CSV table of C-alpha atoms in Angstrom, one decimal:
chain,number,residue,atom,x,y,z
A,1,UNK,CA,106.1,100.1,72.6
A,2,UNK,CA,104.1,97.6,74.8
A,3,UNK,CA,105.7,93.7,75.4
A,4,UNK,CA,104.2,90.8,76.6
A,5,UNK,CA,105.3,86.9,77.5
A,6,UNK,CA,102.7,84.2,76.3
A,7,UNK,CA,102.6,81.6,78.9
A,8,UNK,CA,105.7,79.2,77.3
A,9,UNK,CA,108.1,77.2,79.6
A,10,UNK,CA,109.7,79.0,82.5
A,11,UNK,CA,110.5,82.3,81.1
A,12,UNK,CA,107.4,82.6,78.4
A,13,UNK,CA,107.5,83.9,74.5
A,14,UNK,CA,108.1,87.6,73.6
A,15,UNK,CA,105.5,89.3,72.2
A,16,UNK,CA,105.1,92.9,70.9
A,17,UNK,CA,101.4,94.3,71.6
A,18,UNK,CA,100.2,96.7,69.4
A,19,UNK,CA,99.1,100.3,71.3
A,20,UNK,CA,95.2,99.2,71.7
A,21,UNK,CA,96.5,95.9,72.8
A,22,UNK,CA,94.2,93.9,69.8
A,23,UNK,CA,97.0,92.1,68.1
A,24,UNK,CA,100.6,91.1,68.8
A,25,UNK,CA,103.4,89.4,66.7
A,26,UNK,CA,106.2,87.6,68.1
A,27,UNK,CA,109.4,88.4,68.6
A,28,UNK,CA,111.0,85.5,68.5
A,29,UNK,CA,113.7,86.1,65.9
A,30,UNK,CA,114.7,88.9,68.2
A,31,UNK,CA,114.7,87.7,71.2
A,32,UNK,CA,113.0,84.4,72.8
A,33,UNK,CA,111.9,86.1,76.4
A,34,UNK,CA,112.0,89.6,77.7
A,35,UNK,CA,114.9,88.8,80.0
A,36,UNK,CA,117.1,88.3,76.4
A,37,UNK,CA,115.6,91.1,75.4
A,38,UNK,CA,116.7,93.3,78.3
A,39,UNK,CA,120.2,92.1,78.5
A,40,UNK,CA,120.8,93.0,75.0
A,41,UNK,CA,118.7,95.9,75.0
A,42,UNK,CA,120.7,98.5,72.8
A,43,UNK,CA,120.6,96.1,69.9
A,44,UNK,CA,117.4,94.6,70.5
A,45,UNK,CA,115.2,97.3,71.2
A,46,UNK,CA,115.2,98.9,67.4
A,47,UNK,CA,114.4,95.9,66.4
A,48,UNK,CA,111.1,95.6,68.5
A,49,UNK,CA,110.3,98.8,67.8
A,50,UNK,CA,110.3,97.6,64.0
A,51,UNK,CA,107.6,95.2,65.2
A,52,UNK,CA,105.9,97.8,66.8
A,53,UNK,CA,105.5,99.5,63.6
A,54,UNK,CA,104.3,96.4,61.6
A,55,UNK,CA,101.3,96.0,64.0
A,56,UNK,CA,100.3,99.7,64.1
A,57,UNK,CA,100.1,99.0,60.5
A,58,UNK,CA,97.7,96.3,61.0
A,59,UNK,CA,100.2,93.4,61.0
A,60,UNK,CA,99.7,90.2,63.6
A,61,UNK,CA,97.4,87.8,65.2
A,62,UNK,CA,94.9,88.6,68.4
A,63,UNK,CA,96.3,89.6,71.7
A,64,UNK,CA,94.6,87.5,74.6
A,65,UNK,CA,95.6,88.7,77.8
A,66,UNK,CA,94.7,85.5,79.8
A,67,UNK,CA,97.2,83.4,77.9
A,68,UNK,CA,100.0,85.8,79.1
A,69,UNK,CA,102.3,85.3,81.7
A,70,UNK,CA,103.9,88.1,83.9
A,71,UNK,CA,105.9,90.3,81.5
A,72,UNK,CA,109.1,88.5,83.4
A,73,UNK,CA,107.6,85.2,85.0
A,74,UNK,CA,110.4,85.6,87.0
A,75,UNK,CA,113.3,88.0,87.7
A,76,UNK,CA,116.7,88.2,89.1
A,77,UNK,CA,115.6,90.8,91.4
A,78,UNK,CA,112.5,92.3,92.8
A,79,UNK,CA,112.7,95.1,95.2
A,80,UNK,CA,109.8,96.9,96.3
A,81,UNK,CA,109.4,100.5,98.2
A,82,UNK,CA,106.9,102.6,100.2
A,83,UNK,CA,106.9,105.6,98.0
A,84,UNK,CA,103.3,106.7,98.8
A,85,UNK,CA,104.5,107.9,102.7
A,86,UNK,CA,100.9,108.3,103.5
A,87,UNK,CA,100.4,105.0,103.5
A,88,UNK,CA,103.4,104.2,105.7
A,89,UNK,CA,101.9,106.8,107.7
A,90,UNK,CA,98.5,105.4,108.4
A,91,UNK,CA,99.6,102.1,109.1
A,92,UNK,CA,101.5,103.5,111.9
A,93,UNK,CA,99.0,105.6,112.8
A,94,UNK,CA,96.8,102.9,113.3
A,95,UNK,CA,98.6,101.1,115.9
A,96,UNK,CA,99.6,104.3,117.7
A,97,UNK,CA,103.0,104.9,116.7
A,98,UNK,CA,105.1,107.9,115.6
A,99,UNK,CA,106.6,108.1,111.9
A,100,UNK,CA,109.9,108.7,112.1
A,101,UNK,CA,110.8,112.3,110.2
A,102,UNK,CA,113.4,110.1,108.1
A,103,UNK,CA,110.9,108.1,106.7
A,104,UNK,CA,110.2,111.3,104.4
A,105,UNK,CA,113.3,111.5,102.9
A,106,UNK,CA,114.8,107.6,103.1
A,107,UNK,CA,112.7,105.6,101.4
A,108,UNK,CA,111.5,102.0,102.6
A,109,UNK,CA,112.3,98.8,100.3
A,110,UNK,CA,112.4,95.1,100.8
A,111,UNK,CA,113.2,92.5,98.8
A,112,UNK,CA,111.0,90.1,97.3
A,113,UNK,CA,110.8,86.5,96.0
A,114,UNK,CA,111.2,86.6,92.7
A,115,UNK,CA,111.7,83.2,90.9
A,116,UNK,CA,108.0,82.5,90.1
A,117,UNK,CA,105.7,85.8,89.8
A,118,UNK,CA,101.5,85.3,89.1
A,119,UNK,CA,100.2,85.2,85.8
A,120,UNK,CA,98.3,88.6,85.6
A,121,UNK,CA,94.9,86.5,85.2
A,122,UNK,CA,95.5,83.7,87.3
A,123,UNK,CA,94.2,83.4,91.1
A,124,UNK,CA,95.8,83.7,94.0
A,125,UNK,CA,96.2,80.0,95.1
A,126,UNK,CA,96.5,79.7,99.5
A,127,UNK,CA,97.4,76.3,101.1
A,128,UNK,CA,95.2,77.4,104.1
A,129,UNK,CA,91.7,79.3,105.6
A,130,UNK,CA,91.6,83.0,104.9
A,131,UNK,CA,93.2,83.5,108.1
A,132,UNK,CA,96.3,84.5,107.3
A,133,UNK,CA,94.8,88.2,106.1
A,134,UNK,CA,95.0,87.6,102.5
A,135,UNK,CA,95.3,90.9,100.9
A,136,UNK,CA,95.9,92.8,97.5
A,137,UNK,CA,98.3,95.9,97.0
A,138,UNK,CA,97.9,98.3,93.5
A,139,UNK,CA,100.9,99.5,92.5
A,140,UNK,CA,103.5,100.9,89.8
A,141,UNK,CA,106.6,99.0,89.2
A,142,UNK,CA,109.2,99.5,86.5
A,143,UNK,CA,112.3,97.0,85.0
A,144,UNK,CA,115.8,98.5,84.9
A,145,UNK,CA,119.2,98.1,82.7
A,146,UNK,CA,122.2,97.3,84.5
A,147,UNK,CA,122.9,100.3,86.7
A,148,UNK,CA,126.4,100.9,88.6
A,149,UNK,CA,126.1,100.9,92.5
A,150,UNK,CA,125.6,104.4,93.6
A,151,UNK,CA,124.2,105.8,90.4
A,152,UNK,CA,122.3,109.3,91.2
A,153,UNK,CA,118.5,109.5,91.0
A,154,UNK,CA,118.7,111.8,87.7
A,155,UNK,CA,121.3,109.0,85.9
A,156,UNK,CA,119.0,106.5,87.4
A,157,UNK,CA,115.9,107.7,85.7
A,158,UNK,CA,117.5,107.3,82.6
A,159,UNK,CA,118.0,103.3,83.3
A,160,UNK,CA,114.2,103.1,83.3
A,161,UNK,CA,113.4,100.7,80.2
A,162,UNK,CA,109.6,99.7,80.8
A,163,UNK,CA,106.7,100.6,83.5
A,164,UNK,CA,104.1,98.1,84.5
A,165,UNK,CA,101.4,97.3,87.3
A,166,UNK,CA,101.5,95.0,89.8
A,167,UNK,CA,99.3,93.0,92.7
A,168,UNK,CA,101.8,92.9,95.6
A,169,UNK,CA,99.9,90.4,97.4
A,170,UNK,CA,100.4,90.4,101.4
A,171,UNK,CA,99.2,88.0,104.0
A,172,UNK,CA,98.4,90.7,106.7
A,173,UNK,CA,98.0,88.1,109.4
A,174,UNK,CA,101.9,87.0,109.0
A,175,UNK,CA,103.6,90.1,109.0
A,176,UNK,CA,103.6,91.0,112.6
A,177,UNK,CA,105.1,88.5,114.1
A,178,UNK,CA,107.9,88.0,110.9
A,179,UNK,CA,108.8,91.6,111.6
A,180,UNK,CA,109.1,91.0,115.6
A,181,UNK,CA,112.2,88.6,114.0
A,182,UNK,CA,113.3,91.8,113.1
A,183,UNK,CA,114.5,90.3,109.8
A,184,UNK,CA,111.8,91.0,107.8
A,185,UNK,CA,109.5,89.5,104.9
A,186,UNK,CA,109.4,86.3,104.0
A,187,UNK,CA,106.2,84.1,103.9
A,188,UNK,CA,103.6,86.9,104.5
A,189,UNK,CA,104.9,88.4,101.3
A,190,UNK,CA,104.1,85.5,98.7
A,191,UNK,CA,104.3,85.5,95.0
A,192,UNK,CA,102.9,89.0,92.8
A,193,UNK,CA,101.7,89.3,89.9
A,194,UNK,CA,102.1,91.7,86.8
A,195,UNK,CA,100.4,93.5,84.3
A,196,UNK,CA,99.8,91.5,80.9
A,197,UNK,CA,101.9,94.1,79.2
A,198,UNK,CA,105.3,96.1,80.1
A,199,UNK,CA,105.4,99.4,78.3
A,200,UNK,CA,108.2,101.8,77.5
A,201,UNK,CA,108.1,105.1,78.8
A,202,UNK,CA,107.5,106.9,76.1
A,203,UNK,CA,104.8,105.3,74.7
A,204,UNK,CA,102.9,106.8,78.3
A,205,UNK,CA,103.4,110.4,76.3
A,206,UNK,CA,102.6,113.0,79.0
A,207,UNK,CA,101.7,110.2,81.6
A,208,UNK,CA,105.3,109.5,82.5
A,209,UNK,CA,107.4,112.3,83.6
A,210,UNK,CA,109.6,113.5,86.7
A,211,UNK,CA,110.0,109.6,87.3
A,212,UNK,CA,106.6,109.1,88.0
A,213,UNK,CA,103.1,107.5,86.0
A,214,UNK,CA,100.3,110.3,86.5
A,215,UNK,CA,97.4,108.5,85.8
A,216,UNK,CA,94.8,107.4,88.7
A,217,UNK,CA,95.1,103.4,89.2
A,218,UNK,CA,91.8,101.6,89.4
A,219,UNK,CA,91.7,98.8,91.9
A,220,UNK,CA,88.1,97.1,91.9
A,221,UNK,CA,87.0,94.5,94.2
A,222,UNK,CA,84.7,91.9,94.4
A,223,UNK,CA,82.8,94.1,90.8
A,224,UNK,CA,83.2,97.6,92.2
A,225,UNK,CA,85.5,100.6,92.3
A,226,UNK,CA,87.4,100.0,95.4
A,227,UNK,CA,90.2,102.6,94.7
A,228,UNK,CA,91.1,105.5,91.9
A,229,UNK,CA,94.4,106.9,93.9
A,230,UNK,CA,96.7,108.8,91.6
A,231,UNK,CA,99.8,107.2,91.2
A,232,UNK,CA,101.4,110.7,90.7
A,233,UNK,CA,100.1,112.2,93.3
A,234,UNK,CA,101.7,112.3,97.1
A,235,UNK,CA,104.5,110.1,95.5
A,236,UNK,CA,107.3,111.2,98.1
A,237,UNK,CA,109.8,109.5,96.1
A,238,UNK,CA,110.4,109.0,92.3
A,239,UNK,CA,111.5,106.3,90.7
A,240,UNK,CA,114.9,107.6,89.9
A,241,UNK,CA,115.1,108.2,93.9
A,242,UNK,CA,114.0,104.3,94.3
A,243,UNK,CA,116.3,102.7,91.9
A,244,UNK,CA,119.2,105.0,93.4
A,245,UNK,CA,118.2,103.6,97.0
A,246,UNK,CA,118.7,100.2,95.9
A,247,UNK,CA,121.8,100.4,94.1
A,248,UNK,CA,123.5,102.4,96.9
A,249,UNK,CA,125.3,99.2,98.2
A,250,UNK,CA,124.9,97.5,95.1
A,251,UNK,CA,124.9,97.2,91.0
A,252,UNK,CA,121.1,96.5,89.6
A,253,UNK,CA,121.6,94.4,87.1
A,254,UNK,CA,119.5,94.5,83.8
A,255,UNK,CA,116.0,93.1,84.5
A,256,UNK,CA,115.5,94.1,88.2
A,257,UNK,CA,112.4,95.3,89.2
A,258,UNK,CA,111.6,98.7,91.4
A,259,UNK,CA,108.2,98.9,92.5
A,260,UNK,CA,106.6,101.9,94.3
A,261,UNK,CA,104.7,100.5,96.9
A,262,UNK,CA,100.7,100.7,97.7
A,263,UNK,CA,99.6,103.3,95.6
A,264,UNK,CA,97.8,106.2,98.4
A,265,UNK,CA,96.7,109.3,98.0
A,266,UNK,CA,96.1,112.0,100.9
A,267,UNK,CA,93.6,114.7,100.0
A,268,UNK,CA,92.3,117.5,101.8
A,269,UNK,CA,94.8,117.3,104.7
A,270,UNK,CA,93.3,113.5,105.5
A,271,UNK,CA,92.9,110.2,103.8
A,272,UNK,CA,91.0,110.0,100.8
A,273,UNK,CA,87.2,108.7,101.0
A,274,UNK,CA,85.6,105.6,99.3
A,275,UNK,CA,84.9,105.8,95.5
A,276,UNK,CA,81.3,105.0,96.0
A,277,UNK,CA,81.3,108.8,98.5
A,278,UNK,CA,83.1,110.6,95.3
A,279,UNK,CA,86.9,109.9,97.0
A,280,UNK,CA,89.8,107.9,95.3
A,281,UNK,CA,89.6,105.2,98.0
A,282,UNK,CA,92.1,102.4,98.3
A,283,UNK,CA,95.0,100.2,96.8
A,284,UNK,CA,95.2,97.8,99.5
A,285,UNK,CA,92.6,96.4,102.3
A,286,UNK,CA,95.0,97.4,104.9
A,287,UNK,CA,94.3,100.9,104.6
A,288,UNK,CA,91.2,101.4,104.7
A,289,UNK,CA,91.0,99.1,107.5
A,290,UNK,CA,93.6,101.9,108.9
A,291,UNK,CA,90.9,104.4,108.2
A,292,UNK,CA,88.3,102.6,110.1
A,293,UNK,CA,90.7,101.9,113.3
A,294,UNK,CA,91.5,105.5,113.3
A,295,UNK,CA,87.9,106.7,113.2
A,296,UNK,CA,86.4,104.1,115.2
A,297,UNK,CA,88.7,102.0,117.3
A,298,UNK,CA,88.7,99.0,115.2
A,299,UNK,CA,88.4,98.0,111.6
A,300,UNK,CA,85.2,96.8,110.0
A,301,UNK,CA,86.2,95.7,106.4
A,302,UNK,CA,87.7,92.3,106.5
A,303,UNK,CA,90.4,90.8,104.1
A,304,UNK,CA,90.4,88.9,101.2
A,305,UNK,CA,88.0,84.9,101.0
A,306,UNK,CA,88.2,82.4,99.1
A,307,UNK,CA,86.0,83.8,96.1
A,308,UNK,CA,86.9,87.2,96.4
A,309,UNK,CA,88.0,88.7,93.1
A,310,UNK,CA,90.7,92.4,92.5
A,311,UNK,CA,91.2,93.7,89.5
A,312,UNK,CA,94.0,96.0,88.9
A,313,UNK,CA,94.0,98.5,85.7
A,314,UNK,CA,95.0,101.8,84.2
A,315,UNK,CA,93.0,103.7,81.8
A,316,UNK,CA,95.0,106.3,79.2
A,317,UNK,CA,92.6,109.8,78.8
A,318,UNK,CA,90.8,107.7,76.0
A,319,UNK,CA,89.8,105.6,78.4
A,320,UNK,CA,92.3,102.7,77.0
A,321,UNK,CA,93.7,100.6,79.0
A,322,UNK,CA,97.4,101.0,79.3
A,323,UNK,CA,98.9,98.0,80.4
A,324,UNK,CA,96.0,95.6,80.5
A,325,UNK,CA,94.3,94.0,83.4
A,326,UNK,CA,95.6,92.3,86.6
A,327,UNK,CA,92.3,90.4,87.2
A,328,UNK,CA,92.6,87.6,90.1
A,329,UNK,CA,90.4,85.5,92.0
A,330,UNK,CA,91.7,84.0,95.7
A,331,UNK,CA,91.5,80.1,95.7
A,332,UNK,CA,92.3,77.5,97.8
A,333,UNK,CA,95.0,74.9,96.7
A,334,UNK,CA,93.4,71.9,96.4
């Protein structure tokens, strides 16, 4: 089953999207937003799913991913790891410092701002030049039920109730000197955005399993393939591992968000090579800017301008697209 929110007040309309993601019929009898939807979910979901059935019969209007908000436009909680160590890795690596060996079994997470997420197909509005390292990460994120504090990773993946993609956008430029605070994000980790659609896990058939999405992501930049990582792949910790690390101190309650961090893969006993040289590239600028300090002393790829345009997708083995497309373009607020 795949849901969506039309852009509709603060917390948008309900929509179930039929699996091609051609036509949708609303839910609102059900449940007015997906928030309503998720704290009720036991009684609600059979009821979706009753929708879903409709439109697989042909049922409802046209699905238009621009007029859709992010799944939740905003959320009591978004919390977002480092799962892909490699990642973690080469940004260290980069500026000469040793990984810690318990970064490979304690995962990393902050948490974001989460009262106003980006439209999947809206831009990415800064107040200022692109100095500030404007930058986009690919990633896999899923929404939660209320989970008890220190759940286990196994009960944990069982709290999973829909998967989606996301463009954690950083400001690259900010985070040094936030972290020398040593209290961590704040304004060089602005609003992200979503995929149009949230989809249940199993609706991603043999995609989803062991707490993880195995399908490659496709980031493009600026037209072309800028990364085809696979998000199951080098994946040091699941899902159920990520949702357990949050709730250690704490219950989740129903409608957090977990996301994975960058997306990375590391092939071959190094990092992977640009798509356009047969490799699966990148998620983020960051890395391969990494890349190109570790081969060469400095980076040459610059971040994100004003113009620049990412697109963020996945693509089912019929070449479908899953959850439909994060497609942004960096502007500058008037």
């Amino acid at each position: 089953m795949k849901l969506a929110s039309l852009k509709s007040g603060r917390d948008g309309q309900l929509v179930v999207v039929s699996n091609d993601l051609s036509r949708c019929l609303p839910a609102s009898d059900v449940a007015a937003t997906l928030q309503a939807a998720l704290d009720s979910w036991a009684e609600v979901e059979p009821q979706l799913r009753e929708l879903a059935v409709r439109l697989e019969a042909g049922e409802g209007g046209a699905f238009d991913q621009a007029a859709c908000a992010s799944p939740l436009p905003r959320a009591f909680q978004w919390a977002d790891g480092s799962a892909y160590v490699n990642h973690v890795e080469l940004v260290r690596k980069a500026r000469g410092a040793e990984m810690p060996e318990t970064f490979w079994t304690d995962p990393l997470m902050y948490q974001g701002g989460s009262d106003a997420f980006l439209a999947p197909q809206d831009p990415i509005v800064m107040p200022t030049d692109e100095g500030w390292g404007i930058d986009m990460e690919g990633e896999i994120a899923v929404i939660v039920d209320d989970c008890p504090m220190g759940i286990s990773a196994q009960d944990a993946l069982g709290k999973i109730r829909l998967v989606m993609l996301v463009n954690d956008v950083s400001l690259r430029g900010l985070i040094p000197g936030e972290l020398a605070k040593g209290f961590g994000f704040f304004q060089s980790k602005p609003s992200s955005a979503f995929s149009p659609c949230a989809v249940t896990p199993d609706a991603l058939g043999d995609a989803w399993k062991e707490g993880k999405l195995h399908q490659p992501l496709h980031v493009d930049y600026n037209g072309e393939a800028f990364g085809r990582a696979h998000a199951g792949t080098d994946m040091t910790f699941d899902f159920g591992q990520l949702i357990a690390h949050a709730a250690k101190s704490r219950p989740l309650s129903a409608g957090t968000i977990i996301g994975s961090g960058t997306v990375s893969n590391k092939l071959d006993g190094g990092p992977g090579k640009p798509v356009a040289e047969g490799g699966v590239g990148y998620s983020c600028i960051a890395e391969i800017r990494m890349i190109e300090t570790i081969a060469s002393g400095g980076p040459s790829t610059s971040f994100m301008k004003f113009g620049d345009r990412v697109g963020i997708e996945m693509l089912d083995e019929q070449g479908q697209s899953i959850f439909g497309r994060i497609d942004q373009t960096v502007e500058k607020s008037a």
